[in-house]
CSV table of C-alpha atoms and ligand atoms in Angstrom, one decimal:
chain,number,residue,atom,x,y,z
A,228,ARG,CA,-10.1,13.3,-12.8
A,229,LEU,CA,-9.3,10.7,-10.1
A,230,LEU,CA,-11.0,12.9,-7.5
A,231,GLU,CA,-14.0,13.5,-9.7
A,232,ALA,CA,-14.3,9.7,-10.1
A,233,GLY,CA,-14.6,9.4,-6.4
A,234,VAL,CA,-11.4,7.7,-5.2
A,235,ASP,CA,-10.8,7.7,-1.5
A,236,LEU,CA,-7.0,8.1,-1.6
A,237,MET,CA,-4.0,8.4,-3.8
A,238,HIS,CA,-1.6,5.5,-3.7
A,239,PHE,CA,1.9,6.7,-4.5
A,240,ASP,CA,4.4,4.0,-5.6
A,241,VAL,CA,8.0,4.9,-4.9
A,242,MET,CA,10.7,2.7,-6.4
A,243,ASP,CA,14.4,3.1,-5.9
A,244,GLY,CA,16.0,0.9,-8.5
A,245,HIS,CA,17.6,-1.1,-5.7
A,246,PHE,CA,14.8,-2.8,-3.6
A,247,VAL,CA,13.0,-3.2,-6.8
A,248,PRO,CA,14.5,-3.0,-10.3
A,249,ASN,CA,12.6,0.1,-11.5
A,250,ILE,CA,13.0,3.8,-10.5
A,251,SER,CA,9.8,5.8,-10.3
A,252,TYR,CA,9.7,9.2,-8.5
A,253,GLY,CA,10.4,10.6,-5.1
A,254,ALA,CA,9.3,13.2,-2.6
A,255,PRO,CA,9.5,16.3,-4.9
A,256,VAL,CA,6.7,14.8,-7.1
A,257,LEU,CA,4.6,14.1,-4.1
A,258,LYS,CA,5.2,17.7,-2.9
A,259,CYS,CA,3.8,19.0,-6.2
A,260,LEU,CA,0.8,16.8,-6.1
A,261,HIS,CA,0.1,17.9,-2.5
A,262,ALA,CA,0.4,21.5,-3.4
A,263,ALA,CA,-2.1,21.1,-6.2
A,264,MET,CA,-4.4,18.8,-4.2
A,265,PRO,CA,-3.9,19.4,-0.5
A,266,ASP,CA,-7.0,17.6,0.6
A,267,VAL,CA,-6.2,14.2,-0.9
A,268,TYR,CA,-5.1,11.3,1.4
A,269,TYR,CA,-1.7,10.3,0.2
A,270,ASP,CA,-0.9,6.6,0.8
A,271,VAL,CA,2.8,6.4,0.1
A,272,HIS,CA,4.2,2.9,-0.7
A,273,LEU,CA,8.0,2.9,-0.3
A,274,MET,CA,9.5,0.1,-2.4
A,275,ILE,CA,13.0,1.3,-1.3
A,276,SER,CA,15.9,-0.2,0.6
A,277,ASP,CA,16.2,2.5,3.3
A,278,PRO,CA,12.8,3.7,4.3
A,279,ALA,CA,13.9,5.3,7.6
A,280,ARG,CA,16.2,7.6,5.8
A,281,TYR,CA,13.5,9.1,3.6
A,282,ALA,CA,10.4,8.9,5.9
A,283,ALA,CA,10.7,12.6,7.0
A,284,ASP,CA,11.1,13.8,3.4
A,285,PHE,CA,7.9,12.1,2.3
A,286,ALA,CA,6.1,13.3,5.4
A,287,ARG,CA,7.1,16.9,4.7
A,288,ALA,CA,6.1,16.4,1.1
A,289,GLY,CA,2.5,15.6,2.2
A,290,ALA,CA,2.3,11.9,3.0
A,291,ASN,CA,-0.5,10.9,5.3
A,292,LEU,CA,0.5,7.3,5.6
A,293,ILE,CA,3.9,5.7,4.7
A,294,THR,CA,4.2,2.0,4.0
A,295,PHE,CA,7.6,0.3,3.9
A,296,HIS,CA,8.6,-3.3,3.1
A,297,LEU,CA,9.5,-5.6,5.9
A,298,GLU,CA,11.9,-7.4,3.5
A,299,ALA,CA,13.9,-4.2,3.1
A,300,VAL,CA,14.5,-3.8,6.9
A,301,PRO,CA,13.9,-7.2,8.6
A,302,ASP,CA,16.0,-6.4,11.6
A,303,THR,CA,15.1,-2.7,12.1
A,304,ALA,CA,11.4,-2.6,11.4
A,305,GLU,CA,10.7,-1.1,14.9
A,306,GLU,CA,13.1,1.7,14.1
A,307,VAL,CA,11.4,2.4,10.8
A,308,ILE,CA,8.0,2.5,12.4
A,309,ALA,CA,9.3,4.9,15.0
A,310,ALA,CA,10.8,7.1,12.3
A,311,ILE,CA,7.6,7.3,10.4
A,312,ARG,CA,5.6,8.1,13.5
A,313,ALA,CA,8.1,10.7,14.5
A,314,ALA,CA,7.6,12.3,11.1
A,315,GLY,CA,3.8,12.6,11.9
A,316,CYS,CA,2.5,9.9,9.6
A,317,GLN,CA,0.4,6.8,9.9
A,318,VAL,CA,2.4,3.6,9.3
A,319,GLY,CA,2.0,0.6,7.0
A,320,ILE,CA,4.0,-2.6,6.6
A,321,SER,CA,4.1,-4.5,3.3
A,322,ILE,CA,5.1,-8.0,2.3
A,323,ARG,CA,6.0,-9.4,-1.1
A,324,PRO,CA,4.0,-12.4,-2.4
A,325,GLY,CA,6.8,-14.8,-1.3
A,326,THR,CA,7.1,-13.7,2.3
A,327,PRO,CA,5.2,-15.8,4.8
A,328,VAL,CA,2.2,-13.9,6.3
A,329,GLU,CA,3.5,-14.8,9.8
A,330,ALA,CA,6.2,-12.2,9.3
A,331,VAL,CA,3.8,-9.4,9.9
A,332,PHE,CA,2.0,-10.9,12.8
A,333,PRO,CA,4.2,-9.2,15.5
A,334,TYR,CA,3.2,-5.8,14.0
A,335,LEU,CA,-0.6,-6.2,13.6
A,336,GLY,CA,-1.3,-4.3,16.8
A,337,VAL,CA,1.4,-1.8,16.2
A,338,VAL,CA,0.8,-0.4,12.7
A,339,ASP,CA,-2.2,1.2,11.0
A,340,LEU,CA,-2.1,-0.8,7.8
A,341,ILE,CA,-0.9,-4.1,6.4
A,342,LEU,CA,-0.2,-4.0,2.6
A,343,VAL,CA,-0.4,-7.5,1.0
A,344,MET,CA,1.3,-7.4,-2.4
A,345,SER,CA,-0.7,-9.4,-4.9
A,346,VAL,CA,2.0,-9.1,-7.5
A,347,GLU,CA,5.8,-8.9,-7.3
A,348,PRO,CA,6.4,-5.2,-6.5
A,349,GLY,CA,8.1,-3.0,-9.0
A,350,PHE,CA,6.0,-3.1,-12.2
A,351,GLY,CA,2.5,-2.1,-13.1
A,352,GLY,CA,0.0,-4.1,-15.2
A,353,GLN,CA,0.8,-7.5,-13.6
A,354,LYS,CA,-1.7,-10.4,-13.1
A,355,PHE,CA,-3.1,-10.9,-9.6
A,356,ILE,CA,-1.6,-13.9,-7.7
A,357,PRO,CA,-4.5,-16.0,-6.5
A,358,THR,CA,-2.9,-17.1,-3.2
A,359,THR,CA,-3.2,-13.5,-2.1
A,360,VAL,CA,-6.8,-14.2,-1.1
A,361,SER,CA,-5.9,-16.8,1.5
A,362,ARG,CA,-3.0,-14.7,2.7
A,363,VAL,CA,-5.4,-11.8,3.4
A,364,ALA,CA,-7.8,-14.1,5.1
A,365,ALA,CA,-4.9,-15.5,7.3
A,366,ILE,CA,-3.9,-12.0,8.4
A,367,LYS,CA,-7.5,-11.0,9.0
A,368,ALA,CA,-8.0,-14.1,11.2
A,369,GLU,CA,-4.9,-13.4,13.2
A,370,CYS,CA,-6.1,-9.7,13.7
A,371,ASN,CA,-9.4,-11.0,15.0
A,372,ARG,CA,-7.6,-13.5,17.3
A,373,ARG,CA,-5.5,-10.6,18.7
A,374,GLY,CA,-8.4,-8.2,18.9
A,375,VAL,CA,-6.7,-5.6,16.6
A,376,SER,CA,-7.9,-4.1,13.4
A,377,PRO,CA,-5.3,-2.5,11.1
A,378,ARG,CA,-6.5,-1.8,7.7
A,379,ILE,CA,-5.6,-4.5,5.2
A,380,GLU,CA,-4.7,-3.3,1.8
A,381,VAL,CA,-4.1,-5.2,-1.4
A,382,ASP,CA,-2.0,-3.8,-4.3
A,383,GLY,CA,-1.5,-5.3,-7.8
A,384,GLY,CA,-3.8,-6.8,-10.4
A,385,ILE,CA,-6.9,-5.5,-8.8
A,386,ASN,CA,-10.0,-5.4,-10.9
A,387,THR,CA,-13.7,-5.8,-10.0
A,388,GLU,CA,-13.3,-9.6,-9.7
A,389,THR,CA,-10.1,-9.7,-7.6
A,390,ALA,CA,-11.4,-6.7,-5.6
A,391,SER,CA,-14.4,-8.7,-4.6
A,392,LEU,CA,-12.3,-11.7,-3.5
A,393,CYS,CA,-10.0,-9.5,-1.4
A,394,ALA,CA,-12.9,-7.6,0.2
A,395,GLN,CA,-14.5,-10.9,1.2
A,396,ALA,CA,-11.2,-12.1,2.7
A,397,GLY,CA,-11.0,-9.0,4.9
A,398,ALA,CA,-9.2,-6.3,2.8
A,399,SER,CA,-10.6,-2.7,3.2
A,400,VAL,CA,-8.2,-0.8,1.0
A,401,LEU,CA,-7.8,-1.8,-2.6
A,402,VAL,CA,-5.2,-0.2,-4.9
A,403,MET,CA,-6.3,-0.1,-8.5
A,404,GLY,CA,-4.1,0.9,-11.3
A,405,SER,CA,-4.5,-0.4,-14.9
A,406,ALA,CA,-8.1,-1.6,-14.4
A,407,PHE,CA,-9.1,1.8,-13.2
A,408,PHE,CA,-7.3,3.8,-15.8
A,409,LYS,CA,-8.6,1.6,-18.6
A,410,ALA,CA,-12.2,1.7,-17.3
A,411,GLN,CA,-14.8,3.4,-19.5
A,412,ASP,CA,-16.7,4.7,-16.5
A,413,ARG,CA,-14.3,5.3,-13.6
A,414,THR,CA,-17.0,6.8,-11.4
A,415,ALA,CA,-19.1,3.7,-11.7
A,416,LEU,CA,-16.1,1.5,-11.0
A,417,ALA,CA,-15.1,3.4,-7.9
A,418,LYS,CA,-18.7,3.1,-6.6
A,419,GLN,CA,-18.9,-0.6,-7.4
A,420,VAL,CA,-15.6,-1.3,-5.6
A,421,ARG,CA,-16.5,0.8,-2.6
A,422,ALA,CA,-19.8,-1.2,-2.2
A,423,LEU,CA,-17.9,-4.5,-1.9
B,89,ZN,ZN1,1.9,0.2,-4.3
């Protein structure tokens, strides 16, 4: 149904009960999805404490892009990036709402995507934190200053209103959960958000 509605990618939230309080699912579930729908772009968001250890598992299971949290591996981010690349995937870096945006600046020219969390990671259905918009704008401005253009993704509390604000600030990938699944007409919603 998601594909019929016209989504561009599948965002796959992995939680380990350690980096975040909840446990979701792991590589075997991704493998099943990939087997059923091999042509989907799988955007895997690892909210886990040891992303380097599991990168290859998710790559083998069908991930196209693997995003990890800078807060999980503040001193070994370069190694995690290398591990994800070695596994054959594109690389994303994510920051929680409380982490200063400057933390990702050294990686803007290195990774394929910057994921700006607009809620505290670990739970669905949360309300969008408004300061996210200025955080996206600050990252976009720094990208422009450096002449690099990683995709900027926002995840958490995205609806048509917050999607529009994020797009204006420079985001090009918007993760929609509750608002999408509750929508009467998902096809129209996907079209509307893509047009932003
Ligand atoms: Zn996510």
